PDB file of C-alpha atoms in Angstrom:
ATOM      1  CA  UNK D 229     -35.267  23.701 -34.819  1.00 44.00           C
ATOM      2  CA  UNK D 230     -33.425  23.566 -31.753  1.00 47.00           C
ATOM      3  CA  UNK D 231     -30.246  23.974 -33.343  1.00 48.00           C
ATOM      4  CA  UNK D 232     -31.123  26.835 -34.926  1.00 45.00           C
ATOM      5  CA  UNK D 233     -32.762  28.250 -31.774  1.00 44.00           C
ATOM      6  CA  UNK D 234     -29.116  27.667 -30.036  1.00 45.00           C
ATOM      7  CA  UNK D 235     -27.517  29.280 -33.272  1.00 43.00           C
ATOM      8  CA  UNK D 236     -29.449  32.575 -33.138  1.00 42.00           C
ATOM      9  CA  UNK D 237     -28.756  33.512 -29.145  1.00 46.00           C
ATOM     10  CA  UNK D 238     -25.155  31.944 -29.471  1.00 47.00           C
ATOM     11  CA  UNK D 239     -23.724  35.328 -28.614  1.00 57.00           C
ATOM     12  CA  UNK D 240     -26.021  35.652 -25.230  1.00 65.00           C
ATOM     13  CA  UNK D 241     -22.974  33.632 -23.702  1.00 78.00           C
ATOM     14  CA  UNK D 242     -20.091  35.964 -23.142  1.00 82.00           C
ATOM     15  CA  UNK D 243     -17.110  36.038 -21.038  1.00 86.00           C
ATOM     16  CA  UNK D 244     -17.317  37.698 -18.326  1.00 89.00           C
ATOM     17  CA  UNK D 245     -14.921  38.656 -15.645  1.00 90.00           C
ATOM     18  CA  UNK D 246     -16.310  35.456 -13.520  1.00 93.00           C
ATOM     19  CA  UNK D 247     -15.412  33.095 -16.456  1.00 93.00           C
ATOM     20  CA  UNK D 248     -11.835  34.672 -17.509  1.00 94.00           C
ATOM     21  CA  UNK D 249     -11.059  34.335 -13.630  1.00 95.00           C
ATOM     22  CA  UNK D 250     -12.240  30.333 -13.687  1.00 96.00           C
ATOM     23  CA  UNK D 251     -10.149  30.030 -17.300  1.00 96.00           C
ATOM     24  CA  UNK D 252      -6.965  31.818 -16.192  1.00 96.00           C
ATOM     25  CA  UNK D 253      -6.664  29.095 -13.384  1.00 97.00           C
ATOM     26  CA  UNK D 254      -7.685  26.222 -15.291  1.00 98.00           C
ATOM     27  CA  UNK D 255      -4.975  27.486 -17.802  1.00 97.00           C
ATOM     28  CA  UNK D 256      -2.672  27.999 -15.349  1.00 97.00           C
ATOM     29  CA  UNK D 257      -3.310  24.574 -13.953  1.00 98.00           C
ATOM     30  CA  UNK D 258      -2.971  22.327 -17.087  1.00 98.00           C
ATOM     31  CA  UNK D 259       0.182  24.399 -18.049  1.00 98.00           C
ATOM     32  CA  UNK D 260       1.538  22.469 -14.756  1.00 97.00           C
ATOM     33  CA  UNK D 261       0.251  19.399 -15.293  1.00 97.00           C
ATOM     34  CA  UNK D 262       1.252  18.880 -19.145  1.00 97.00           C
ATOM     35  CA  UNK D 263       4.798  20.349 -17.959  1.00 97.00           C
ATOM     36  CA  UNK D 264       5.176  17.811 -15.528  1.00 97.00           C
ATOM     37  CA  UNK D 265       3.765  14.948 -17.884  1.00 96.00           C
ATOM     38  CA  UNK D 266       6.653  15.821 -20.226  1.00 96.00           C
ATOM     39  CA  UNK D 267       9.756  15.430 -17.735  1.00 95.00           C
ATOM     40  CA  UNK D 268       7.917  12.996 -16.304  1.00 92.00           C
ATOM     41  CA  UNK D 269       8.084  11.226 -19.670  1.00 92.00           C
ATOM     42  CA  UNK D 270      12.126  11.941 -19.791  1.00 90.00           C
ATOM     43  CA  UNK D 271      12.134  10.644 -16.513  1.00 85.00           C
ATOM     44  CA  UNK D 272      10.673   7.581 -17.386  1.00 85.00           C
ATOM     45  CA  UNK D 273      13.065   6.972 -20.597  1.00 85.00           C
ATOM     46  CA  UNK D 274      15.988   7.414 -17.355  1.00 82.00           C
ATOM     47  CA  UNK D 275      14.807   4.860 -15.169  1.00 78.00           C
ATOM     48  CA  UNK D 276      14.272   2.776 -18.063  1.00 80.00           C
ATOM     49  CA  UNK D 277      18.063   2.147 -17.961  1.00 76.00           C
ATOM     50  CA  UNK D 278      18.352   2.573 -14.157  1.00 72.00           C
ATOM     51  CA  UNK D 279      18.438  -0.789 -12.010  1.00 66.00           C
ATOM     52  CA  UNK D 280      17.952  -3.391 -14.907  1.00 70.00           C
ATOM     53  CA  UNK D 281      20.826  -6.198 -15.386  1.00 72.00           C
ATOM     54  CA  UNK D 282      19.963  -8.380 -18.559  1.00 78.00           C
ATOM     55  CA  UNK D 283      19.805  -6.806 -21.573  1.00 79.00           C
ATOM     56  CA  UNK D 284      16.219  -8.211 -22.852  1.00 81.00           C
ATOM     57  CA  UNK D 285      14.505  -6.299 -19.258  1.00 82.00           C
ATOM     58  CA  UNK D 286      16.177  -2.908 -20.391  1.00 82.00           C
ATOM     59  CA  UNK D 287      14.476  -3.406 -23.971  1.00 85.00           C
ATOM     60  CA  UNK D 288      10.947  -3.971 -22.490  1.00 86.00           C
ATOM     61  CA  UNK D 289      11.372  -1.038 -20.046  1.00 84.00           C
ATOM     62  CA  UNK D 290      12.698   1.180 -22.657  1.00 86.00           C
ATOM     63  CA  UNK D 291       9.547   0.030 -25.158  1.00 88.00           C
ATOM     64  CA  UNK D 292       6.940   0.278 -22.264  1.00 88.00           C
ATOM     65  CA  UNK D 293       8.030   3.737 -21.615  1.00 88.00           C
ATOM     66  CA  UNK D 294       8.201   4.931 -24.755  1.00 90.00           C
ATOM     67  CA  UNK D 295       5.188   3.719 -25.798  1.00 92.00           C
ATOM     68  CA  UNK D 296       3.780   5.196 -22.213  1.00 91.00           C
ATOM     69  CA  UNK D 297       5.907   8.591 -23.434  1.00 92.00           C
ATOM     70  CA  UNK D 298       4.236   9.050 -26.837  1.00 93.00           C
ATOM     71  CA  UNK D 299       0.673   8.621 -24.961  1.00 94.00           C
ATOM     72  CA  UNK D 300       1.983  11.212 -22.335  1.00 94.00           C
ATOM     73  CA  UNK D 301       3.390  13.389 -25.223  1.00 95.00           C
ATOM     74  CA  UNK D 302       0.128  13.189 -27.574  1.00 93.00           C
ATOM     75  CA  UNK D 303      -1.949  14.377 -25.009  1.00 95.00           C
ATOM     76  CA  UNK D 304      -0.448  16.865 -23.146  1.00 96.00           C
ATOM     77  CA  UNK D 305       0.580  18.837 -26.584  1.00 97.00           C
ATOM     78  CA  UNK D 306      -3.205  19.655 -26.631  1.00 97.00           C
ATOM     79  CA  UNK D 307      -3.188  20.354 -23.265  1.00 98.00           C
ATOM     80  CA  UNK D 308      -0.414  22.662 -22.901  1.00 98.00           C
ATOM     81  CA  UNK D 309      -1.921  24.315 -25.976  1.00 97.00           C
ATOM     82  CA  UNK D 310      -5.331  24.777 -24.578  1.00 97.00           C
ATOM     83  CA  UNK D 311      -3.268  26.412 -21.612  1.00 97.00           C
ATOM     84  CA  UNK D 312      -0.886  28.876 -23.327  1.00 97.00           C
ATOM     85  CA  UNK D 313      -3.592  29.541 -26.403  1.00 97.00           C
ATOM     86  CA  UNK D 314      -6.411  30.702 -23.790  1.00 96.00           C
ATOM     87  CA  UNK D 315      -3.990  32.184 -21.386  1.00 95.00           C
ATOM     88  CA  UNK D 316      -2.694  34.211 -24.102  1.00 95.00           C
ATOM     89  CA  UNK D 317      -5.838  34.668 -25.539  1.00 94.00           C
ATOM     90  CA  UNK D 318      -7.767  36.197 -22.085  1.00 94.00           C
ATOM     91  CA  UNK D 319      -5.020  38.498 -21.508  1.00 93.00           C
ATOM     92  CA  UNK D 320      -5.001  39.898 -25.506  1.00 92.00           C
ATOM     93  CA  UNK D 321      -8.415  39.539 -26.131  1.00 90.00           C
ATOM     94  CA  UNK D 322      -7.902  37.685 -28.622  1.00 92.00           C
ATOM     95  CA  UNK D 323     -10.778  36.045 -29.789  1.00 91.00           C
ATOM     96  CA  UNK D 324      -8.895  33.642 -32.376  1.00 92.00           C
ATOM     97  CA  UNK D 325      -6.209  32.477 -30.501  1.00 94.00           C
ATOM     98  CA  UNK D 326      -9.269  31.777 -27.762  1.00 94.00           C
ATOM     99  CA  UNK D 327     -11.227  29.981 -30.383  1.00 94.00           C
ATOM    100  CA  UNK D 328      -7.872  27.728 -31.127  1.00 96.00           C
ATOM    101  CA  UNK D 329      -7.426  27.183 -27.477  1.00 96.00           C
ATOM    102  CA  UNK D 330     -10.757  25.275 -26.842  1.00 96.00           C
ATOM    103  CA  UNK D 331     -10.030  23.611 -29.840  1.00 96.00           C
ATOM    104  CA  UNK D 332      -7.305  21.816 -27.851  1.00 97.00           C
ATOM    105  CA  UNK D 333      -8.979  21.641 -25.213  1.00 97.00           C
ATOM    106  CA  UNK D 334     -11.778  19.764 -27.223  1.00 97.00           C
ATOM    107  CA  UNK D 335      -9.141  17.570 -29.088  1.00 97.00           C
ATOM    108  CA  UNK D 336      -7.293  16.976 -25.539  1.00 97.00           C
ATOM    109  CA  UNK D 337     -10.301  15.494 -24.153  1.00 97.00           C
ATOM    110  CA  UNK D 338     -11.072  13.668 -27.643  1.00 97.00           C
ATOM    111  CA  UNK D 339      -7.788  11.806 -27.892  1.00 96.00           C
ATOM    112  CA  UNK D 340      -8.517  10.771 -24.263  1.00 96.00           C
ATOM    113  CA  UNK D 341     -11.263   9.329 -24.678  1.00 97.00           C
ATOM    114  CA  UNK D 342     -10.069   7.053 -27.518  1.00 96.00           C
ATOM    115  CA  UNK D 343      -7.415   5.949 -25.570  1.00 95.00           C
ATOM    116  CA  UNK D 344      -9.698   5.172 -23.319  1.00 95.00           C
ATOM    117  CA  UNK D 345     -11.744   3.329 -25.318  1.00 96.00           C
ATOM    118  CA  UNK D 346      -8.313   1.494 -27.107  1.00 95.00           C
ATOM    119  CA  UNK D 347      -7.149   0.759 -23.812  1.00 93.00           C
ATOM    120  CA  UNK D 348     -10.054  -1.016 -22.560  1.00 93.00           C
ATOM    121  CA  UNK D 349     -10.732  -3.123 -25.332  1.00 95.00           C
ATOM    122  CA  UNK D 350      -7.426  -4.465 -24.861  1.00 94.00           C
ATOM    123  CA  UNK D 351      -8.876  -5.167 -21.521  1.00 93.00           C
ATOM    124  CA  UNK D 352     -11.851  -7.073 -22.499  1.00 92.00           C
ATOM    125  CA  UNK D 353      -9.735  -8.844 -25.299  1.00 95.00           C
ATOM    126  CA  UNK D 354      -7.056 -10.112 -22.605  1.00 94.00           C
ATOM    127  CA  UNK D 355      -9.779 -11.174 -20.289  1.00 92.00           C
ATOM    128  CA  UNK D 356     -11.601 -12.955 -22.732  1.00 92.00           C
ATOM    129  CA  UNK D 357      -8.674 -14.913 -24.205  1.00 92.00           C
ATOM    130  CA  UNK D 358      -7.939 -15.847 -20.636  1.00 92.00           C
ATOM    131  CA  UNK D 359     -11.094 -17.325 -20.273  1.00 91.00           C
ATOM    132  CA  UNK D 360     -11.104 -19.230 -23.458  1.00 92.00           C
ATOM    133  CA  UNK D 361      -7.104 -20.308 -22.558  1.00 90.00           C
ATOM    134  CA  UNK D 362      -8.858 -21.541 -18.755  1.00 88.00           C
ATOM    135  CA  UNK D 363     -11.369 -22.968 -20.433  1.00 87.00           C
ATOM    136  CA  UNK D 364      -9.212 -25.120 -22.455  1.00 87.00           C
ATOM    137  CA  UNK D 365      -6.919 -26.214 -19.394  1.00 84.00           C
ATOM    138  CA  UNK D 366      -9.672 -26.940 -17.552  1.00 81.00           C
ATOM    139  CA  UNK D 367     -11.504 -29.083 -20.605  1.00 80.00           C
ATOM    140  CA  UNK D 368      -8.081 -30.836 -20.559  1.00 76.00           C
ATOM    141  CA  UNK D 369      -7.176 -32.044 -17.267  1.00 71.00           C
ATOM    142  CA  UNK D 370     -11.147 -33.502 -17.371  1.00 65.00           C
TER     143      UNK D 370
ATOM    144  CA  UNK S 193       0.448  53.396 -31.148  1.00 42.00           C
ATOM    145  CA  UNK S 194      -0.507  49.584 -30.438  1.00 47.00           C
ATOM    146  CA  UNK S 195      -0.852  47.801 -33.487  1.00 52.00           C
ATOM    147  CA  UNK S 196      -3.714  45.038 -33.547  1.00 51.00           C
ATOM    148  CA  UNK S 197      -2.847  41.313 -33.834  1.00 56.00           C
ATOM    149  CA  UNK S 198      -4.749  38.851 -36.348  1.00 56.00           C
ATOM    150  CA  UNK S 199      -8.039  37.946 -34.459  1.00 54.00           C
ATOM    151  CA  UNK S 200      -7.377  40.981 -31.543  1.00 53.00           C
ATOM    152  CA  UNK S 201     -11.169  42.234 -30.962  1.00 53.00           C
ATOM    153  CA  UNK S 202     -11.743  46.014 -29.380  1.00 50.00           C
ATOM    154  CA  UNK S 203     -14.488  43.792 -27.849  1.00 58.00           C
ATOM    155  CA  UNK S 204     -15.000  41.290 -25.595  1.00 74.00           C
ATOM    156  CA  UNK S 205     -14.422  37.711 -25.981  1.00 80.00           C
ATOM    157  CA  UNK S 206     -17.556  36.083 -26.903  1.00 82.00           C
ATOM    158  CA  UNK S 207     -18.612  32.485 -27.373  1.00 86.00           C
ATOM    159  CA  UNK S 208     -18.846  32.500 -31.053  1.00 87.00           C
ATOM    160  CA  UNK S 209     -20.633  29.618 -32.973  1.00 88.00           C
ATOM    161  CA  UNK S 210     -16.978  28.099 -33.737  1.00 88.00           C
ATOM    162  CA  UNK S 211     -16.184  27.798 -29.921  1.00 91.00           C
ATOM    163  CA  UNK S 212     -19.768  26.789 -28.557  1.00 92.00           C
ATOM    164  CA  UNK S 213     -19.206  23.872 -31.295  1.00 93.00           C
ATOM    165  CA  UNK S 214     -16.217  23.023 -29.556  1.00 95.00           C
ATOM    166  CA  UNK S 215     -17.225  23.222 -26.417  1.00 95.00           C
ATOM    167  CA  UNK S 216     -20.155  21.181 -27.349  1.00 96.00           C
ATOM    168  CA  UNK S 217     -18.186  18.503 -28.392  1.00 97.00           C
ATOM    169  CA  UNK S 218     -15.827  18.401 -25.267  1.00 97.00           C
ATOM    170  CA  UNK S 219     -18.754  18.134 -22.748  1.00 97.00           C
ATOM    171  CA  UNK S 220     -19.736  15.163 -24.880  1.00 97.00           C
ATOM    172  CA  UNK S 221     -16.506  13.706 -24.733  1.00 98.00           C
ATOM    173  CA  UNK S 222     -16.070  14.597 -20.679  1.00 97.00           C
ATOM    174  CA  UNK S 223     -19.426  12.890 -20.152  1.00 97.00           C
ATOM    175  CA  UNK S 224     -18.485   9.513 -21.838  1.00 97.00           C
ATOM    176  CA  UNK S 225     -14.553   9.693 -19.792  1.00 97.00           C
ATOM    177  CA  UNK S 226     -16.922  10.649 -16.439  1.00 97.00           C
ATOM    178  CA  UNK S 227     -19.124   7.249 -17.183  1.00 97.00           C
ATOM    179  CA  UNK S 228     -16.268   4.898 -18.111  1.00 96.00           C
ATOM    180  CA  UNK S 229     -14.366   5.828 -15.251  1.00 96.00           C
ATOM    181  CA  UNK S 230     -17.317   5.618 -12.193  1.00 96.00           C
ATOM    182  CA  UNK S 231     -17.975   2.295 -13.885  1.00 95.00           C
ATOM    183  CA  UNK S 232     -14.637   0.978 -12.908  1.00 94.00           C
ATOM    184  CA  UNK S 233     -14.364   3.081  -9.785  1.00 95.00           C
ATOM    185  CA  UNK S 234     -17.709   1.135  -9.203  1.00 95.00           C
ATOM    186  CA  UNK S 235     -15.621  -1.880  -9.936  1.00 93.00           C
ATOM    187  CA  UNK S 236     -12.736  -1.565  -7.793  1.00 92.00           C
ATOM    188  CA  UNK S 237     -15.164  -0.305  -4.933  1.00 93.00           C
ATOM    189  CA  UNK S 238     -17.424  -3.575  -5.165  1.00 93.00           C
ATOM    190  CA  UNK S 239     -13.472  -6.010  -5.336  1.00 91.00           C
ATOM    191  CA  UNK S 240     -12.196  -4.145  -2.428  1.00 89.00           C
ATOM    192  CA  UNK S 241     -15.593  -5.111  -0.506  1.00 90.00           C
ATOM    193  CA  UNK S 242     -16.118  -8.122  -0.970  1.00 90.00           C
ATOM    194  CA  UNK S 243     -12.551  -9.305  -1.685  1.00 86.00           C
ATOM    195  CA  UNK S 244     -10.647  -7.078   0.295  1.00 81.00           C
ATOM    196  CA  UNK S 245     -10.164  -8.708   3.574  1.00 82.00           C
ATOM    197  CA  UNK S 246      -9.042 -11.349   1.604  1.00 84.00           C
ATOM    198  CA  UNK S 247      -6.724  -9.965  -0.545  1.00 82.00           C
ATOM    199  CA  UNK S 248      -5.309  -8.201   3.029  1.00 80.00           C
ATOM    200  CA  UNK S 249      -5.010 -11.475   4.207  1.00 83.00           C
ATOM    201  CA  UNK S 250      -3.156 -13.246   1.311  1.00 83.00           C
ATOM    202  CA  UNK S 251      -0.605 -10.099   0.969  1.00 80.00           C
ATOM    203  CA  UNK S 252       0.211 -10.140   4.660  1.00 80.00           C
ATOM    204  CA  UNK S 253       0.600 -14.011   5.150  1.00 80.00           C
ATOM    205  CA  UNK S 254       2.887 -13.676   1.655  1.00 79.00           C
ATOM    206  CA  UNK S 255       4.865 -11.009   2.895  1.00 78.00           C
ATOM    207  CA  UNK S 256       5.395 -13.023   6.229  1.00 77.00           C
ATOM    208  CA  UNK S 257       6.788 -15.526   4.592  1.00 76.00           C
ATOM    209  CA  UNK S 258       9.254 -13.153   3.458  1.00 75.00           C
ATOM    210  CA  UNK S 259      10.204 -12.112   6.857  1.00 73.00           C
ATOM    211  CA  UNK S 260       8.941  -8.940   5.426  1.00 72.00           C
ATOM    212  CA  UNK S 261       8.271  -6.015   8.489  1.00 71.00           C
ATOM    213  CA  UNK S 262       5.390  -4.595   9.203  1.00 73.00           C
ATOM    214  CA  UNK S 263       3.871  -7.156   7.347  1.00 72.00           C
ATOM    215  CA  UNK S 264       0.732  -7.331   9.233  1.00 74.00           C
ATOM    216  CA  UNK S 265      -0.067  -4.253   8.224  1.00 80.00           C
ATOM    217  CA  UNK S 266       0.769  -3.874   4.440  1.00 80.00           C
ATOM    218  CA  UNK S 267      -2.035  -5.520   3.283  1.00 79.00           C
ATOM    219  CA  UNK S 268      -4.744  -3.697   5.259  1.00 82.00           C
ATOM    220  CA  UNK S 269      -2.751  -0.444   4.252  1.00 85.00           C
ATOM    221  CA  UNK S 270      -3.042  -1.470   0.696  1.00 85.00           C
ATOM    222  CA  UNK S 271      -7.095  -1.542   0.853  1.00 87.00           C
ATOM    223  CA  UNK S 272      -7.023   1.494   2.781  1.00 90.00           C
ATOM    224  CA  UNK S 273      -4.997   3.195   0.065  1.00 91.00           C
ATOM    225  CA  UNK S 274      -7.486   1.708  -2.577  1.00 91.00           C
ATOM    226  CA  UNK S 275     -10.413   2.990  -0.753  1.00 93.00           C
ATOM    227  CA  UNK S 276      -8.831   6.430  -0.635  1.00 94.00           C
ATOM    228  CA  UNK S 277      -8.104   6.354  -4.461  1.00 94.00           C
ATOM    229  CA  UNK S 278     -11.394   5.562  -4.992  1.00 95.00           C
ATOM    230  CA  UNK S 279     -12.961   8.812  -3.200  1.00 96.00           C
ATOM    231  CA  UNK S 280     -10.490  10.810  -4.506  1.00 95.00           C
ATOM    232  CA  UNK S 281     -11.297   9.894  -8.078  1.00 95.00           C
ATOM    233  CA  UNK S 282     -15.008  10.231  -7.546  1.00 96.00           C
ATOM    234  CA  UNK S 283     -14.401  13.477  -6.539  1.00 97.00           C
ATOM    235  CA  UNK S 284     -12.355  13.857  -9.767  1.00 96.00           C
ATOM    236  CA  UNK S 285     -15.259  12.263 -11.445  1.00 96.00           C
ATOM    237  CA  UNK S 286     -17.972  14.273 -10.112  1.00 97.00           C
ATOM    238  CA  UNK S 287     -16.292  17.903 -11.217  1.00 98.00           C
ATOM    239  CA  UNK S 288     -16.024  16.152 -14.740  1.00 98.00           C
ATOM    240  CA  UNK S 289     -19.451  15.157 -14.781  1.00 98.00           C
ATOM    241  CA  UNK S 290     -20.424  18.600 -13.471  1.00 98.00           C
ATOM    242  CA  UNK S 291     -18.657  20.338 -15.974  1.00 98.00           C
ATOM    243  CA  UNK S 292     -20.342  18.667 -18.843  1.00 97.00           C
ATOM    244  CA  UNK S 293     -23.594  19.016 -17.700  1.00 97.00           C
ATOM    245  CA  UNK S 294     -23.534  22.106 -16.250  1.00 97.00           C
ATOM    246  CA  UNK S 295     -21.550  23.545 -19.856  1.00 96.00           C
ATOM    247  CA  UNK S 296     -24.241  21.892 -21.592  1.00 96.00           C
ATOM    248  CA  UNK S 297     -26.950  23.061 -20.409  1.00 95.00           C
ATOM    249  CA  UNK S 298     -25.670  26.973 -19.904  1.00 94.00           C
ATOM    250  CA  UNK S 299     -24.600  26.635 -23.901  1.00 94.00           C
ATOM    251  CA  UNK S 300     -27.871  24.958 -24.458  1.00 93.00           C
ATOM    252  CA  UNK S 301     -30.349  27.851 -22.280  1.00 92.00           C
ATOM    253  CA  UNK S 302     -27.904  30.154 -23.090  1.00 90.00           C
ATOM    254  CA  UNK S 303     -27.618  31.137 -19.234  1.00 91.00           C
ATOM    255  CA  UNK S 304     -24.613  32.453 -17.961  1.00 91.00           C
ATOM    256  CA  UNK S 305     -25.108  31.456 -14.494  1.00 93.00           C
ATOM    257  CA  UNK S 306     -24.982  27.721 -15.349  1.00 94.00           C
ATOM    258  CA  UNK S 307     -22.242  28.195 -18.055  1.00 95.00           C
ATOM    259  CA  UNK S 308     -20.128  29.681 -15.266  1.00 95.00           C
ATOM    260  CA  UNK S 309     -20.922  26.772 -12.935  1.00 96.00           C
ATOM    261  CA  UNK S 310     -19.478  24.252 -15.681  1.00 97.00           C
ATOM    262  CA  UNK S 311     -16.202  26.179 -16.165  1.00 97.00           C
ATOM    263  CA  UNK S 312     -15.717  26.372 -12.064  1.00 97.00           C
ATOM    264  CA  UNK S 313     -16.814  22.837 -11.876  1.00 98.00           C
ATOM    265  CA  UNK S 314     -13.147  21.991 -14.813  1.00 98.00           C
ATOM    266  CA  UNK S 315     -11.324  24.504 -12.321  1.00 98.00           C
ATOM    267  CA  UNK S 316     -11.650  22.306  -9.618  1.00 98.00           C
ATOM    268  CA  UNK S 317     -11.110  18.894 -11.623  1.00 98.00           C
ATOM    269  CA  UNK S 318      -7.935  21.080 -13.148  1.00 98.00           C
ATOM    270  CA  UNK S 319      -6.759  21.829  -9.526  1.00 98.00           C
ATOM    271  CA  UNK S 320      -7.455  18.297  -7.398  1.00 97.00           C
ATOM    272  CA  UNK S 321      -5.867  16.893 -10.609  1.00 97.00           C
ATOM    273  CA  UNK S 322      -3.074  19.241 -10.462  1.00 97.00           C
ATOM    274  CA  UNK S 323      -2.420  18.046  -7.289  1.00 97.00           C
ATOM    275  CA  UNK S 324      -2.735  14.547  -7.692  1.00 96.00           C
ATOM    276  CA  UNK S 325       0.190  15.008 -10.609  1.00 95.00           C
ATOM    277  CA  UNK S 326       2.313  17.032  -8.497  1.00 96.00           C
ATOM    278  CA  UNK S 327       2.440  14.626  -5.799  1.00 95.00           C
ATOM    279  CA  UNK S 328       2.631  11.936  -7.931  1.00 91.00           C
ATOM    280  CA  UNK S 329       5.415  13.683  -9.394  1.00 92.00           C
ATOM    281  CA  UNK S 330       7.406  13.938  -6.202  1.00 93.00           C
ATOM    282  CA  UNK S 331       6.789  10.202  -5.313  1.00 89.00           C
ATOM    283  CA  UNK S 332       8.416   9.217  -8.783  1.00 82.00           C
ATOM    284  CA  UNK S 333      11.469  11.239  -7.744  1.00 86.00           C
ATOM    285  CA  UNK S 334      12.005   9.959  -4.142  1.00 89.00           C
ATOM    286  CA  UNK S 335      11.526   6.335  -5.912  1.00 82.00           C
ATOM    287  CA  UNK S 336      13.935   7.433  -8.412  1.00 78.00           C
ATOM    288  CA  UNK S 337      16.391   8.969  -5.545  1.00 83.00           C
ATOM    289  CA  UNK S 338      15.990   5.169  -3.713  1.00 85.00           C
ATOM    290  CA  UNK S 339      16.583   3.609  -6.835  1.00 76.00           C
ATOM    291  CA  UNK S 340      19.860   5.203  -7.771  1.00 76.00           C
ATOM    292  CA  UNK S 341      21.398   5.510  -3.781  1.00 81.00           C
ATOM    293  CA  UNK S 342      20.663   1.632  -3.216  1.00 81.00           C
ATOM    294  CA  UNK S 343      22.492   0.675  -6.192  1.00 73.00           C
ATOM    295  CA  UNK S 344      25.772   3.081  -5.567  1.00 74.00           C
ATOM    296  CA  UNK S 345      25.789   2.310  -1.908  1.00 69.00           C
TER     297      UNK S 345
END
């Protein structure tokens, strides 16, 4: 019922001149940002090599930051999308490549928040087998 | 004469159903990073309370043994900077949250006023975030620029 309710007024929401203005500058904003995450990724592949002696350290760095890279990458794709897509979109009014630019935005936020979610139940899995490894030490020095 | 592009309206843009779905979905998605994250702000805030004068004190007497300068004051210096991470990512936080409820509720009343609000409140998380990676960005260098004098000196 609600739904519905929402469905029939959706086109009460426009936007206007107040909104483009916020948009423009949060597009201009994550353009920065996802630029920046991506030579900021290179960067990290760089000083991967940079400083390391044995052979086994520059493997680990090298793995951590490309697995840190592909992260970086994954979600700033979507972001710099959003940017250029509603940018581009504002300034043509075009309502399509708008609609495709919250999309990102929508899928930037999305992959986030799995990440998120990923990264701290790797978390709560290292703590707990922490506890159970403590637990054992301490049930055998009793 | 201009020719139209695919999807180029002689109107305005409008939130069409396609887009409010979207949106909709975001704000949900904002909400749920907003929570996780004051949760371990919360976190961090209640360690660097109650274990943060010790954790100043076992840094500083570790770096002393190092002969390390300034030691006396890394360790305070390193709650400090924990305590200022913390504000500045519940400021982050609070933008976030504002956007999704604010978004929500314009897309939801169907009031501009409050739809607005929500898209101001993601400029400012955009910005202070913008920020944050910039400077962040320029710390990386100057580590890098260390990094790679030290070892050719």
């Amino acid at each position: 019922m609600e739904d519905q309710q929402n469905t029939e007024n959706i086109f009460n929401l426009t936007l206007d001149q107040e909104a483009k203005s916020f948009l423009k500058t949060i597009a201009v904003w994550a353009k920065i940002i996802a630029i920046i995450a991506f030579v900021e990724v290179g960067l990290s592949l760089v000083n991967a090599f940079i400083g390391k002696e044995s052979a086994a350290v520059i493997i680990g760095s090298i793995f951590a930051a490309m697995i840190g890279g592909l992260i970086s990458v994954l979600l700033n794709v979507f972001l710099y999308r959003f940017a250029k897509k509603v940018g581009d979109g504002i300034a043509s009014s075009n309502q399509q490549l708008f609609n495709e630019g919250v999309n990102s935005l929508r899928n930037y936020f999305k992959i986030y928040g799995i990440i998120l979610i990923i990264g701290l139940s790797l978390i709560l899995i290292g703590v707990f087998f922490v506890v159970i490894i403590a637990g054992i030490g301490a049930a055998g020095t009793n | 004469m201009d020719q139209q592009h695919p999807g180029e309206s002689l109107l305005d843009l409008e939130l069409d159903p396609l887009t409010s779905r979207s949106l909709r979905e975001t704000t949900r998605w904002t909400k749920f990073i907003a929570i996780v994250y004051a949760i371990i702000l919360g976190i961090l805030l209640l360690l660097g309370i109650f274990g943060g004068a010790n954790f100043a004190d076992g840094v500083t007497s570790a770096l002393e043994d190092y002969k390390f300068p300034f030691a006396s004051i890394v360790g305070s210096a390193l709650l400090l900077i924990l305590f200022v991470a913390v504000a500045i990512g519940s400021v982050l936080l609070f933008f976030l949250f504002k956007f999704s409820a604010q978004t929500k509720a314009g897309l939801d009343r169907q009031e501009q006023t409050q739809f607005n609000g929500g898209l101001k409140s993601l400029r400012n998380y955009f910005i202070i975030y913008g920020v944050i990676v910039i400077l962040n960005f320029c710390l990386g260098l100057a580590v890098i620029a260390i990094t790679f004098f030290t070892l050719n000196a």
